[in-house]
Each structure stands twice: as C-alpha cells, then as structure tokens.
Coordinates of C-alpha atoms in Angstrom, one line a residue:
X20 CA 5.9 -21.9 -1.7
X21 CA 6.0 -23.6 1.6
X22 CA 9.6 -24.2 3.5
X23 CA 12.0 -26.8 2.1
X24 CA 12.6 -29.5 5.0
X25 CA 16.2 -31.5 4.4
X26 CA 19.6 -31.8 4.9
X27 CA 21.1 -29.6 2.4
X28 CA 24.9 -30.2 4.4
X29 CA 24.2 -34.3 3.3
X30 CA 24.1 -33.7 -0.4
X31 CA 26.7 -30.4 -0.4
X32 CA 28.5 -31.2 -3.8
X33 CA 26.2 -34.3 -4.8
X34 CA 23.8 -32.6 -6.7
X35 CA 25.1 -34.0 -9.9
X36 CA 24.5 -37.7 -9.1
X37 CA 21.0 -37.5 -11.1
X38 CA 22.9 -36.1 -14.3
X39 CA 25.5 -38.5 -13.6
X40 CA 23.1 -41.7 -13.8
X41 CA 20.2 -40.8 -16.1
X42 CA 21.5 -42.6 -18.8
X43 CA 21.4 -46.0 -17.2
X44 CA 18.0 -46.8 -17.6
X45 CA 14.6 -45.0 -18.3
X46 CA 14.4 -43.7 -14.6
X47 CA 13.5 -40.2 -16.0
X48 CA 9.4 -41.6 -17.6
X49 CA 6.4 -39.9 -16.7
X50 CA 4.1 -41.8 -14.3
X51 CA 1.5 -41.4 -17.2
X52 CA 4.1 -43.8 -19.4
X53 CA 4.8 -45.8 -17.2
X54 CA 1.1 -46.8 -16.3
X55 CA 0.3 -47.7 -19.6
X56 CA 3.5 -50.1 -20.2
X57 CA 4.3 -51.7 -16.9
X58 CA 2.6 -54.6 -15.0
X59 CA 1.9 -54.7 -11.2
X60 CA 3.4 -57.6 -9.2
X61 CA -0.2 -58.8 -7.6
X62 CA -1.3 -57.8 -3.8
X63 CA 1.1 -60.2 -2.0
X64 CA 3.9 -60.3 -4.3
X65 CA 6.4 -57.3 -4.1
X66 CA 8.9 -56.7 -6.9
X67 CA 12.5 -57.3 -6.9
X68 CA 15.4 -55.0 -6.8
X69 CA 17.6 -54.9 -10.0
X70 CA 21.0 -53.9 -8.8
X71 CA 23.6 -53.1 -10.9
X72 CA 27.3 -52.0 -10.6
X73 CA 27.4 -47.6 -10.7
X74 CA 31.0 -47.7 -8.6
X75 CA 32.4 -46.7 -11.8
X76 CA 30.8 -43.6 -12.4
X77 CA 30.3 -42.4 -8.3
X78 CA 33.9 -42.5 -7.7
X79 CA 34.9 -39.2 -9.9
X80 CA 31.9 -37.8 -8.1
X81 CA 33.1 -38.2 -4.6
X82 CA 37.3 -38.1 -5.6
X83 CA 38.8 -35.4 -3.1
X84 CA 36.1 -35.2 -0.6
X85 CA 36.2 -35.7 2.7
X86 CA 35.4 -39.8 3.3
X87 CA 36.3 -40.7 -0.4
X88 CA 39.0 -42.6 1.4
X89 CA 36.6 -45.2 2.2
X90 CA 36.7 -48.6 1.0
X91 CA 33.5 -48.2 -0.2
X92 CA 31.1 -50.1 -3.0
X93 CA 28.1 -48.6 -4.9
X94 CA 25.6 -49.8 -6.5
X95 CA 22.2 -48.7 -8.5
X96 CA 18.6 -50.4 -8.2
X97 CA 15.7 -49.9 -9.9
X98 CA 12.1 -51.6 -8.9
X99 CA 8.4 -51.0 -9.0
X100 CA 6.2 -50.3 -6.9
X101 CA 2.2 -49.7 -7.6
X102 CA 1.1 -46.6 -8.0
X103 CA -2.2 -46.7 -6.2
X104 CA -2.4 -48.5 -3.3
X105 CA -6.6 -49.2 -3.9
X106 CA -5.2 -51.1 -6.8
X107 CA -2.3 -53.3 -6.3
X108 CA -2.5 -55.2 -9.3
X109 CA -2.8 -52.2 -11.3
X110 CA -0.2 -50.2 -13.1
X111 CA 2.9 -49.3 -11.4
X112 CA 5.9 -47.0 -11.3
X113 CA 9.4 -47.7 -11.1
X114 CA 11.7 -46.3 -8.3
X115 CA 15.3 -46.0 -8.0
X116 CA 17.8 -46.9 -4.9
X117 CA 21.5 -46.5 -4.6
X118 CA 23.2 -48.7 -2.3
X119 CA 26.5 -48.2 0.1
X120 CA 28.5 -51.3 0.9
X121 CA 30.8 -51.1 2.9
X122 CA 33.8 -53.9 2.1
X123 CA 34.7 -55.8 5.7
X124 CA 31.7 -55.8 7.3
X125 CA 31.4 -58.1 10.4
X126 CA 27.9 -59.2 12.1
X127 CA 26.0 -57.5 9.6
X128 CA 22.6 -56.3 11.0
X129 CA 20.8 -55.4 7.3
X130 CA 19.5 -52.3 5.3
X131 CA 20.0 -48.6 7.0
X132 CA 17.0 -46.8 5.0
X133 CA 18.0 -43.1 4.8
X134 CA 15.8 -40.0 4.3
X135 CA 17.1 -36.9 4.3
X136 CA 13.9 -34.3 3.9
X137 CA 12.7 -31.9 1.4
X138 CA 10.0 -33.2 0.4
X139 CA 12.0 -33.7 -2.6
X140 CA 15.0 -34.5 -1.4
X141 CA 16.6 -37.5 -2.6
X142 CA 17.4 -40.3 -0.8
X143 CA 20.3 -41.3 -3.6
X144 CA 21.9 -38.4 -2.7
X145 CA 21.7 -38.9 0.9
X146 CA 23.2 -42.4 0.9
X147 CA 25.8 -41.2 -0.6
X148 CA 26.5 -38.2 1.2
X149 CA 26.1 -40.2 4.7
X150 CA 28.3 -42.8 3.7
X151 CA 31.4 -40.8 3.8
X152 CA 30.2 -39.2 6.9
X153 CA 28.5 -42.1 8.9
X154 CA 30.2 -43.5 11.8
X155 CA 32.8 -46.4 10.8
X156 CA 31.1 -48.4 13.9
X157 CA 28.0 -47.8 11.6
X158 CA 29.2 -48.8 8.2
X159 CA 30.7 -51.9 10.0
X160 CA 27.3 -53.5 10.4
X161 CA 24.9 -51.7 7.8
X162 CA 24.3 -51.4 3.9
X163 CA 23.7 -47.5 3.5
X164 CA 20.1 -47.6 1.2
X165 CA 18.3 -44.4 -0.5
X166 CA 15.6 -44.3 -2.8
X167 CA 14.1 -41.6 -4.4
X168 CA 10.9 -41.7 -3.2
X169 CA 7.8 -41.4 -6.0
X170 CA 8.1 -38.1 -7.5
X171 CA 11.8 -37.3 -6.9
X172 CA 14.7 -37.1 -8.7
X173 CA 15.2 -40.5 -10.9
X174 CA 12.1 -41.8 -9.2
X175 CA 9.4 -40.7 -12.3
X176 CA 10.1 -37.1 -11.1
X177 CA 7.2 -35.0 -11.5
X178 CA 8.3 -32.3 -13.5
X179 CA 6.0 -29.5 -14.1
X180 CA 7.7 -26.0 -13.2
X181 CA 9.8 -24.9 -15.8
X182 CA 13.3 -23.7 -15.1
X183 CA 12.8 -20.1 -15.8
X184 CA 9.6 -20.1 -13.8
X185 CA 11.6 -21.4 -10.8
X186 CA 14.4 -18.8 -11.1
X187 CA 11.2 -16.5 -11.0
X188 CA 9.9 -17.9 -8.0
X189 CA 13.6 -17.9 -6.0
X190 CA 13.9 -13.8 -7.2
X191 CA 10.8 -12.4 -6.1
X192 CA 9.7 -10.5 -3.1
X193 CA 10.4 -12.7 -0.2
X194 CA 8.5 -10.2 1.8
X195 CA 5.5 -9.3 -0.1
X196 CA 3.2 -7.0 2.0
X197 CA 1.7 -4.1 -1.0
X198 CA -1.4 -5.1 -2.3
X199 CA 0.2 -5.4 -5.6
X200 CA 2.9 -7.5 -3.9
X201 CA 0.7 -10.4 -2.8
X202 CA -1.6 -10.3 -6.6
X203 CA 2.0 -11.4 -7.9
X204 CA 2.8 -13.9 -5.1
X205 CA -1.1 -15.0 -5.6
X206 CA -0.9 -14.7 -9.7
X207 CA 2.8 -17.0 -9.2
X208 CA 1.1 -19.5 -7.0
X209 CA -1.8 -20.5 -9.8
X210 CA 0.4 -19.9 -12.2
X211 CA 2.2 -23.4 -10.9
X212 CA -0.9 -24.7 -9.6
X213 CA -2.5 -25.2 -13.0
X214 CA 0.7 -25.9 -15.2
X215 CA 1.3 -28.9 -13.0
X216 CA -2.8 -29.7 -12.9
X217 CA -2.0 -29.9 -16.7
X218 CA 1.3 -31.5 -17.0
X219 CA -0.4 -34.6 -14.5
X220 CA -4.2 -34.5 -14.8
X221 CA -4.9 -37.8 -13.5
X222 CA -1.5 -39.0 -11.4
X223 CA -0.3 -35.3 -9.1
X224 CA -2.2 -36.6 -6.0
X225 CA -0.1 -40.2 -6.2
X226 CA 2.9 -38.3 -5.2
X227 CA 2.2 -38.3 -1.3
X228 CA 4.1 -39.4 1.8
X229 CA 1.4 -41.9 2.5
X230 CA 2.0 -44.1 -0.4
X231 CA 5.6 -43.5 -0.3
X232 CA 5.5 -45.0 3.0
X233 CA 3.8 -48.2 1.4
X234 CA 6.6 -48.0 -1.2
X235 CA 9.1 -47.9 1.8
X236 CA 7.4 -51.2 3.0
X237 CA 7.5 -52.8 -0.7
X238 CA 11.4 -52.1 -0.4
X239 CA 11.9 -53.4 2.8
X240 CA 11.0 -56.5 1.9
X241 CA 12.9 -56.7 -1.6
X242 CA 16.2 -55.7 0.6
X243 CA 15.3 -59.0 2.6
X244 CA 15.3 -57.2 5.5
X245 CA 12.5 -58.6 8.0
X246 CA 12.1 -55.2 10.1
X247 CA 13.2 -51.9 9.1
X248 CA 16.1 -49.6 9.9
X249 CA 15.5 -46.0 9.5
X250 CA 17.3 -43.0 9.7
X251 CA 15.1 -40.0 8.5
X252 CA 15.9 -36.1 8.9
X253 CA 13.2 -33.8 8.7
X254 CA 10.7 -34.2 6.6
X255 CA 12.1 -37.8 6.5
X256 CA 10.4 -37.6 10.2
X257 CA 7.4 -37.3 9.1
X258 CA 7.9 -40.0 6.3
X259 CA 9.2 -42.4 8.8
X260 CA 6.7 -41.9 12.0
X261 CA 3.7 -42.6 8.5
X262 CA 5.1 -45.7 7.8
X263 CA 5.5 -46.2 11.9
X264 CA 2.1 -45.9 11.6
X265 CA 1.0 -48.3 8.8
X266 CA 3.5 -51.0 10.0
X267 CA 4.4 -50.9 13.8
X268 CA 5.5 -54.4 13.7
X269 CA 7.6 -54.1 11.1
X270 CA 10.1 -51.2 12.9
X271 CA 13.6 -52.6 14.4
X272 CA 15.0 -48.9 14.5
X273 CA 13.8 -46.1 13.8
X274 CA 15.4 -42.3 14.1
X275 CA 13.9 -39.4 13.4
X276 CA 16.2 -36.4 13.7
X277 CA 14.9 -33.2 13.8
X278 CA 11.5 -34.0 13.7
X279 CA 8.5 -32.5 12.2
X280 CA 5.3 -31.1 14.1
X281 CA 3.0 -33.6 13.7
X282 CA 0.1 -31.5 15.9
X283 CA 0.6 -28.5 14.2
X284 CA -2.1 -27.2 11.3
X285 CA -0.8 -25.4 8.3
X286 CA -0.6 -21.9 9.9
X287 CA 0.7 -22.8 13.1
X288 CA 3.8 -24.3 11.1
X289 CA 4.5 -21.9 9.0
X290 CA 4.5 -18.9 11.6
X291 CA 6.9 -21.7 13.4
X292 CA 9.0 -21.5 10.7
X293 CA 8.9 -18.2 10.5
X294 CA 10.0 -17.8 14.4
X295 CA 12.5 -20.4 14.0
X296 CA 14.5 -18.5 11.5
X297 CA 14.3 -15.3 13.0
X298 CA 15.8 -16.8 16.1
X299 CA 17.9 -18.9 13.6
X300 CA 19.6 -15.6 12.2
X301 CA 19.9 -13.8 16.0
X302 CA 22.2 -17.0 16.5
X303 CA 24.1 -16.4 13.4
X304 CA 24.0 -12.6 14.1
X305 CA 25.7 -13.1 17.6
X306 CA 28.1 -15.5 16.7
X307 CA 29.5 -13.0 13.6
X308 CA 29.7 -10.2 16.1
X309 CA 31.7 -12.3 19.2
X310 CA 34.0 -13.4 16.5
X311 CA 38.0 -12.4 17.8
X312 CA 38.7 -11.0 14.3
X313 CA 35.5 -9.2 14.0
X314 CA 32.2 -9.6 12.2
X315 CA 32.2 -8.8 8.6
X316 CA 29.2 -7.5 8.7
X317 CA 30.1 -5.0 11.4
X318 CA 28.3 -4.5 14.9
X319 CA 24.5 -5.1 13.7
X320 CA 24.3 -8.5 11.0
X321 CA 20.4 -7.6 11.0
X322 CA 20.5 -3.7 9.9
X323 CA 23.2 -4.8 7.4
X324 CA 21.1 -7.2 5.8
X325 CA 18.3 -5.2 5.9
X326 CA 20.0 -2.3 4.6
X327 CA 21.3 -5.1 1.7
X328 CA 17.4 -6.1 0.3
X329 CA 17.0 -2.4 0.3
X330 CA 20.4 -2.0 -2.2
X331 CA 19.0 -5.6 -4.2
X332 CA 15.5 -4.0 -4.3
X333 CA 16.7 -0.8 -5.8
X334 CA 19.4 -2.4 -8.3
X335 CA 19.3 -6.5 -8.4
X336 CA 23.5 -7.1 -7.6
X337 CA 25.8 -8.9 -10.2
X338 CA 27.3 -11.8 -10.1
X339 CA 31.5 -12.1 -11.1
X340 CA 31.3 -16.0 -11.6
X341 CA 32.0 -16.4 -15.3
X342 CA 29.0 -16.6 -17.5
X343 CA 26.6 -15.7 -15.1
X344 CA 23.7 -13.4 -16.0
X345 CA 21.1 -13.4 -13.0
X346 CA 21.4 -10.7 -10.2
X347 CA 20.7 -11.2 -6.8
X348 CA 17.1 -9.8 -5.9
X349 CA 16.0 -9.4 -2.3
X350 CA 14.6 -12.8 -2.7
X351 CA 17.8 -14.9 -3.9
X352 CA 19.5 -12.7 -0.8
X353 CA 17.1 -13.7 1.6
X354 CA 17.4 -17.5 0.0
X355 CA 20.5 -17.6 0.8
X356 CA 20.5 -16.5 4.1
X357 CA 17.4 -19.1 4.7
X358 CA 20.5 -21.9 3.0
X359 CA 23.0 -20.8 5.5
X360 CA 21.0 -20.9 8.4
X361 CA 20.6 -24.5 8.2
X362 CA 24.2 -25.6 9.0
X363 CA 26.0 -23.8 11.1
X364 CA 29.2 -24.6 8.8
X365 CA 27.7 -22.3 6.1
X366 CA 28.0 -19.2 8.4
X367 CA 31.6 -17.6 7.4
X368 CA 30.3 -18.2 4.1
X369 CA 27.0 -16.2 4.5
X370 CA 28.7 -13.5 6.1
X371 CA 31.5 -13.0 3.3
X372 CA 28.8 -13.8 0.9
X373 CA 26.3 -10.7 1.9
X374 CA 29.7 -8.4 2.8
X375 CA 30.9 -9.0 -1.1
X376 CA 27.4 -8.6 -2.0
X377 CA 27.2 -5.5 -0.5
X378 CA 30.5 -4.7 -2.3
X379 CA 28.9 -5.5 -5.5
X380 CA 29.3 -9.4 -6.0
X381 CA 26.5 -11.7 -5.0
X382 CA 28.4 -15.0 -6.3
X383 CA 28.2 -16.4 -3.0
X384 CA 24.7 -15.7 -2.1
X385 CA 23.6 -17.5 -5.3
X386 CA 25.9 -20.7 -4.5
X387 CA 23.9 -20.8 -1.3
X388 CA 20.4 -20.0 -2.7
X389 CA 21.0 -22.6 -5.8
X390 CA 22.3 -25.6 -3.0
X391 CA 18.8 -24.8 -1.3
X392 CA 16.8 -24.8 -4.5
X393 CA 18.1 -27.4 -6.4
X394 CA 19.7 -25.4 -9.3
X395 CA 22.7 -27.3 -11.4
X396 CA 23.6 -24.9 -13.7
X397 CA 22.2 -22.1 -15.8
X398 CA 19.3 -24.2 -17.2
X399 CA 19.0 -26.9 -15.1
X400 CA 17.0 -27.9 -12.1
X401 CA 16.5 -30.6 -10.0
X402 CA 12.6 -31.0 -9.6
X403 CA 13.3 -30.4 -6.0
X404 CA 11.3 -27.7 -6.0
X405 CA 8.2 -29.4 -8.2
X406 CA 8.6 -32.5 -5.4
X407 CA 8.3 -30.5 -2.8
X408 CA 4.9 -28.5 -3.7
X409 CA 3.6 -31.9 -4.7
X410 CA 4.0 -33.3 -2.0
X411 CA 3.1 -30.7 0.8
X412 CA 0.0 -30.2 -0.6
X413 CA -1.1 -34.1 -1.6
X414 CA -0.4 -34.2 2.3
X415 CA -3.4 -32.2 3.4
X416 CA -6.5 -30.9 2.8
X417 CA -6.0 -27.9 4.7
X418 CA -6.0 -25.0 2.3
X419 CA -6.0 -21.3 3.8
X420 CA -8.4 -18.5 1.6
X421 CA -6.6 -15.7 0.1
X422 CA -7.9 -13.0 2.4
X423 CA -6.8 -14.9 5.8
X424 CA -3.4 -15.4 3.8
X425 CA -3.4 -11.1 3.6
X426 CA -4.4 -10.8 7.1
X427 CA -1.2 -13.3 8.3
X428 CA 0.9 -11.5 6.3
X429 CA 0.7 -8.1 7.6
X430 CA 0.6 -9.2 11.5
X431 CA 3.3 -11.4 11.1
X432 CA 5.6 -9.1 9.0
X433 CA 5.5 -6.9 12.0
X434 CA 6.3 -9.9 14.3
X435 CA 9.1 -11.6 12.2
X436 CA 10.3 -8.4 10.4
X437 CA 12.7 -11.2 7.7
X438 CA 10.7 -13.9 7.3
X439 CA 6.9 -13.6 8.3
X440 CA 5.7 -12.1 5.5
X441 CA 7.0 -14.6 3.2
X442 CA 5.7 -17.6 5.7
X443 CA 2.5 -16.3 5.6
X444 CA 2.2 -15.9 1.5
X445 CA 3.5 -19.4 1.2
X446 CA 0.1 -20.5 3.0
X447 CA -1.7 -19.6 -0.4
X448 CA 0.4 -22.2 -2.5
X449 CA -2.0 -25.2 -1.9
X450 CA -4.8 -23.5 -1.6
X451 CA -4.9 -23.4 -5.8
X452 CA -3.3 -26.7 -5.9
X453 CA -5.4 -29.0 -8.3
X454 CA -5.0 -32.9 -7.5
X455 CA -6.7 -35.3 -5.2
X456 CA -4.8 -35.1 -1.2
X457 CA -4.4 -38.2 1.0
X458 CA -4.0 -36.5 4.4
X459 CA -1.1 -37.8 6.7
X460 CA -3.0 -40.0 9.6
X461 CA -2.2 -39.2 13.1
X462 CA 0.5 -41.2 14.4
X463 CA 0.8 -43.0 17.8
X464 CA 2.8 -45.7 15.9
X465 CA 0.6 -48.5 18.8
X466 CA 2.7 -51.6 19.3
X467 CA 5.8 -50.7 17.7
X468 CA 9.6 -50.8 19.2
X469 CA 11.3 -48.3 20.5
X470 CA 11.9 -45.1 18.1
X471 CA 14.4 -42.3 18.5
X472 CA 13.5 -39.0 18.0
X473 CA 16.1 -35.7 18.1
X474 CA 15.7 -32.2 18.1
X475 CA 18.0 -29.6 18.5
X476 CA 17.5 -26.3 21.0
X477 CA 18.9 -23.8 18.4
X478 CA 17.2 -25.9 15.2
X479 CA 15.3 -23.2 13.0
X480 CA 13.8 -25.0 10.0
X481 CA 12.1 -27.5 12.4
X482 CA 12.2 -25.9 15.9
X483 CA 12.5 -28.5 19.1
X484 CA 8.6 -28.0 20.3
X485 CA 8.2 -30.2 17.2
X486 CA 10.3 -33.5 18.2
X487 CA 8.9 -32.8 21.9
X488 CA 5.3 -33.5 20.2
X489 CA 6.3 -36.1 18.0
X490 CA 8.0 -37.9 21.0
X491 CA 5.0 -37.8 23.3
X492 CA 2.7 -38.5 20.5
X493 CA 4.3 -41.7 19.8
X494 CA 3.3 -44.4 22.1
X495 CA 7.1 -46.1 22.4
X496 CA 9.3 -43.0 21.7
X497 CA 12.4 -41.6 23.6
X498 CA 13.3 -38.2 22.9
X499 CA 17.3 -36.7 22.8
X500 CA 17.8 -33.0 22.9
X501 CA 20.8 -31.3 21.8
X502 CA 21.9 -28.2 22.4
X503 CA 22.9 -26.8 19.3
X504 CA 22.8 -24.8 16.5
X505 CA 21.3 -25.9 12.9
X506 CA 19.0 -28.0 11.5
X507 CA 19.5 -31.9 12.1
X508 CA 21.8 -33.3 14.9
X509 CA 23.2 -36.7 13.9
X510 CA 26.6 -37.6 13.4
X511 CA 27.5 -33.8 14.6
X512 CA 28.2 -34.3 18.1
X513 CA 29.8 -36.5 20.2
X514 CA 27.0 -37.2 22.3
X515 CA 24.1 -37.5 19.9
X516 CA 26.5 -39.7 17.9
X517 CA 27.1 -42.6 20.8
X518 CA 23.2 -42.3 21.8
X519 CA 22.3 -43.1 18.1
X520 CA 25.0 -46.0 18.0
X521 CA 23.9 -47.7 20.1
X522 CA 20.4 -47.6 19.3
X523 CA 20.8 -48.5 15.6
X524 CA 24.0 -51.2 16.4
X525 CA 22.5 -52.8 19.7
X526 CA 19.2 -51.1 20.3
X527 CA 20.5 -49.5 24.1
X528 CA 17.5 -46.6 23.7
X529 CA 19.1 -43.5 25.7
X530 CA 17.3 -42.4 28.1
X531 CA 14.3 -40.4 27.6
X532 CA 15.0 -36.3 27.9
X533 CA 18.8 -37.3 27.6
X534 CA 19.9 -33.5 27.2
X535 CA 23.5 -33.5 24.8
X536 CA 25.4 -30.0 25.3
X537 CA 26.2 -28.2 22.5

C-alpha cells in the first residue's frame, strides 16, 4: 500500500460525519447504478447544486470542540457530474458537498474549495474541520466548500476491500524483508488487486485525479463562482496544480500546502517517504528526550521502539478499551507511529501510547493507527483506504516488477532501518492493479495567476524538496517555507497564517522564498 497523503489533524474527531449523513439521500450507489439510471447534463451545460439544510444534525457532531462556538451554518449538496469526460452526455455520477457559512459576512469574495489529501480523504470532513479552525478574517469573506471527490466517502465510494481484509493489511509486517515475508505482502497486494478488478470491472480507472479535477471545474461553476479559490493540502496539491493545469484562467487563488513531488517517479517517492519519516521520528525522538520532565520512553525513543515490534512480533499486545479484541502487531505499532508523526500535537500521545504499550496496553496506538486508516468502529471502515489505492494507481502507469520491488527492499531496509522496507513493498501494489490509468500531465499551470505553494523544513509525509519542485515547475508560483515540524503548515503559525491571508483575502503574494521560523 502506498503512503496516505492528508490532513489527519483537520478531520480529528469528524470521522463520523459520513455515518451521520448517509441517510439523506442515495450518496452511498455504486457508479455501476448510477450509470444506468441517471442522465448527463450535455457538454456545455453543468448540473446544479441541490443544497439542503444538515445544521441540525452537524451541531451534536461538533458540540464541545474547540470552534463550535462559531456562529456558524451548514449545509449538504448533492450534484452530478459525468463520469467520463470522452463522453459528456453520457451517464454520470453524483457527488456530495457540504458547505460552511459563516453568518455576518461582509464583502464576500465566493467559494473557498478545500482539499485536505489522502487520496481518499474527504473534503466534507475537511470543511468542516477547517471551519472551526480557519482564521475569522477568512470566514469573514468566504463560504468554506468540500466535496468528496469521485470515489470517496458519500461521493459513490468505491468500496472493494472488505473490513477484515483491511484490519489484515494495517497488522501485517510493516517491514517485510524474509522471502516468505514479501510472498505475503505480494499474495496481499493481488489479493486487493483483483477483488476490486471484480467489484468494478468496467468503472475502477474513472476514479482518478484527472477527472476529479474536471469535476472540480463542473462545481466551480454551479457555486457561481467565476474563478476558483483553492486551498489544498497534500495530495490536495497535486489535485489542485491538475486542475491549474486544465484551467489556468479559471484560478483567482490557489494554495497548495505541503506540496506533492510532481518530478519524482514512483520509486524516487516512496524512498522520499521513507527518508522523510525516519527524519520525521529523529525529530520526535529528540523532542521526547529534551523534555524537562523526561522522555517516557527513556534516553533512546528509537531502541525502545525497536525493542517494542520485537515484544508485538513475539506476542501481538492487548488492548484495555472495552470490547476490543485486536492486538497490536508490529504493523498497527508502526501505524501509529507513522499517525503521530504527522502533527506534531500527537507526540505526548505517541510516546504514552508506545510506553503503555510496552506495559501491556496498546489502546493508544490503535486510536492513532485507526485515525490514519479510517477505522470507525469494530466493523466499520471508511473506504479511505479503497480511495486511496484507487486513485494512486489510476494516476500512473508506472508499475515496478516484483524482483526490482525485492531488490528496494533489502537496500533500503538497511538505509531506513523503520520504514524502508515497507516503502519499498508498497511499490508492488499497482503493479497488479487491474483498471485503465489516466496519468497526471505535467504541470506548468502557463498563463494562470499567482499560486501559493508551502512546505515545511521538518515535514515528513511530503518532505520540502517536493514544494521547491512544484514551485519552480509552475510558471506563476511563489514558494513559503516554514520552519517546522509536521505535515501541512496553514493556519499553524503566525507567519504562514498572515502570508496566506492576504493572498486568499486581497491576493498580496508574499514574496517568493519568504522563510517563516518555526
């Protein structure tokens, strides 16, 4: 399985929105159904927006947390989009958008289009997550807008990896270097490859960032918005510079925070990965150990930890949170510790959560690990995880033979002794994947306005040589660094929160290599 990109911190407690709305209409139908019952708008017509009122059943979601204070009204939308592009007055597939209004806006400015990464992340979520955390100046001046792009959540979810297959994919060896190892990682990875080539013979390869960033454009309109606002994190980089790409003129603002390599082939991105989160867990490491009331994980985080996937190897660790039955396996401990290192605000957490581990009780490493994955309760899933294959692979063509994949793995588990071995096994994944790919173009983004790209120093999901790529590779983009720790920058800092202001309120563009300190 290939790296989750997103903004885990956006959503933190908002997984239960989908649940919490599936009953309003038939958002949940299989592209397959919905093909053979819906009619496409034609080629110039683009479909409109039914909103309706979901305050009611938001607030209980959001009561207590930090933000809920806002004045603050939401609403649900469904639409349709086509599903192939080749044939816009073909069948289609409906999409669903939640909306954040804020009440006393002044001068307002339109639609802020939010992504927050994944792929498979949804954008529901994420709207509602950043509207209790955006900047007021923000709110002031912009709807908040998420969809779930094609393939997520309520947006006909593809929906091909059953639960307990997931829960076998999140437990196994995260660092598989035996022989025998990698037949199961390989035997795992076709396993999904050709239930989901079953479950969607004909539709898998629609579920692509190309066409979602078509769809994006189909929803820009229906908002009535004549140029697009964007804020995308992560993989929501990647989405944004693609529709950047298709529609130059159509971008007022666009930010991209924590951007995704767009230069980089399959390999070269995963041992990035892999090298970001090594470095990613030295910065957790020496922050545990310079702690004033000392580091529960005493003088060495990395020879605990180790020393912890050994214990979960030998005897998987029980959890004491009622009614649970799994056990923590070196691979739901090294989840975890991959969940944590994405926001720095999750560290006290991790290190409690592998100390009381160690002691016995891996409660908190599975909260982490089951934030990261998408899992809502004991058989539940989000299809986070069935978005996010999808997706990666519909993206490229690039596909990496199994004996290159055993070859990667045993140089790079020398090199990035936590999480090289498990980069390099995650190549195989769409090398078995069955459905048609619609590669990501190259993107110079010719002739649009100004974009804003961010990458953070210290970021170790999508490491800064990434956003310093996708800045020079764009033809009008600016690029802000910030000095940090964590994946994803904006509204975390003082100074990467005024640059961005400004930008989305006024479009001031800061000025290019604008360093923030940390």
């Amino acid at each position: 399985m290939r790296l989750l990109r997103g903004l885990p911190a956006v959503a933190s407690g908002l997984l239960a929105l989908p649940l919490a709305l599936a009953g309003c209409t038939s958002f949940g139908e299989s592209s397959e159904e919905s093909s053979a019952t819906t009619a496409a708008p034609t080629e110039a017509a683009v479909a409109p927006i039914e909103w309706s009122d979901c305050d009611s059943r938001i607030q209980p979601l959001i009561e207590g947390q930090p933000g809920s204070e806002r004045d603050i009204f939401f609403e649900c939308g469904t639409t349709e989009v086509p599903i192939s592009y080749d044939e816009p007055g073909g069948a289609t597939l409906p999409l669903f958008l939640f909306r954040a209004v804020p009440a006393g806006q002044t001068d307002r400015i339109g639609s802020l289009v939010v992504n927050p990464g994944g792929p498979g992340g949804s954008g529901a979520d994420a709207a509602l997550g950043l509207a209790l955390t955006l900047p007021e100046d923000v709110l002031r001046r912009f709807d908040i807008v998420g969809f779930d792009p094609r393939g997520v959540g309520l947006s006909t979810p593809v929906e091909c990896i059953p639960a307990d297959l997931k829960d076998e994919l999140v437990a196994a060896e995260p660092r598989p270097t035996t022989a025998e190892q990698l037949d199961e990682v390989f035997a795992l990875s076709t396993e999904i490859a050709e239930g989901c080539a079953e479950e969607y013979p004909d539709s898998l390869g629609t579920f692509n960032t190309v066409d979602t960033a078509r769809d994006m454009d189909q929803l820009r309109e229906a908002l009535g918005d004549e140029q697009l606002n964007y804020l995308g994190y992560s993989y929501g980089t990647t989405l944004g510079s693609t529709y950047a790409e298709l529609f130059p003129d159509r971008v007022r603002a666009m930010v991209l925070d924590a951007a995704v390599d767009p230069d980089r082939d399959v390999i070269a991105d995963a041992e990035a990965n892999a090298a970001g989160f090594e470095a990613g867990f030295d910065a957790f490491a020496a922050n545990c150990t310079g702690l004033i009331a000392g580091c529960p994980l005493g003088d060495d985080p990395r020879r605990f930890l180790e020393e912890l996937l050994t214990q979960a190897a030998q005897a998987p660790i029980p959890s004491s949170a009622e009614g649970e039955t799994r056990q923590a396996t070196p691979g739901v401990v090294l989840t975890a510790v991959q969940a944590a290192l994405y926001d720095t605000g999750s560290w006290p957490q991790l290190a409690q959560g592998l100390r009381a581990a160690r002691d016995g009780d891996s409660t908190a490493l599975f909260s982490l690990a089951d934030e990261l994955t998408g899992r809502l309760d004991a058989d539940t899933y989000s299809n986070l995880l069935d978005a996010n294959i999808a997706i990666n692979c519909a993206d490229t063509e690039e596909t990496v033979e199994e004996t290159r994949v055993r070859e990667l793995v045993a140089q790079w588990s020398q090199e990035y002794p936590l999480f090289g071995a498990g980069a390099a096994a995650g190549l195989y994944t769409c090398s078995v994947w069955e459905a048609e790919r619609t590669p990501l173009p190259e993107r110079d983004a010719a002739g649009s306005a100004p974009i804003l790209v961010i990458g953070n120093v210290g970021d170790p999901v999508t490491p800064l040589p990434g956003a310093v790529d996708l800045a020079e590779d764009l033809e009008n983009a600016v690029l802000l660094t910030w000095q940090g720790q964590g994946h994803t920058a904006y509204p975390k800092t003082d100074c990467v929160t005024a640059s961005v202001n400004a930008y989305l309120l006024d479009l001031v563009v800061p000025q290019d290599g604008l360093t923030c300190p940390a």
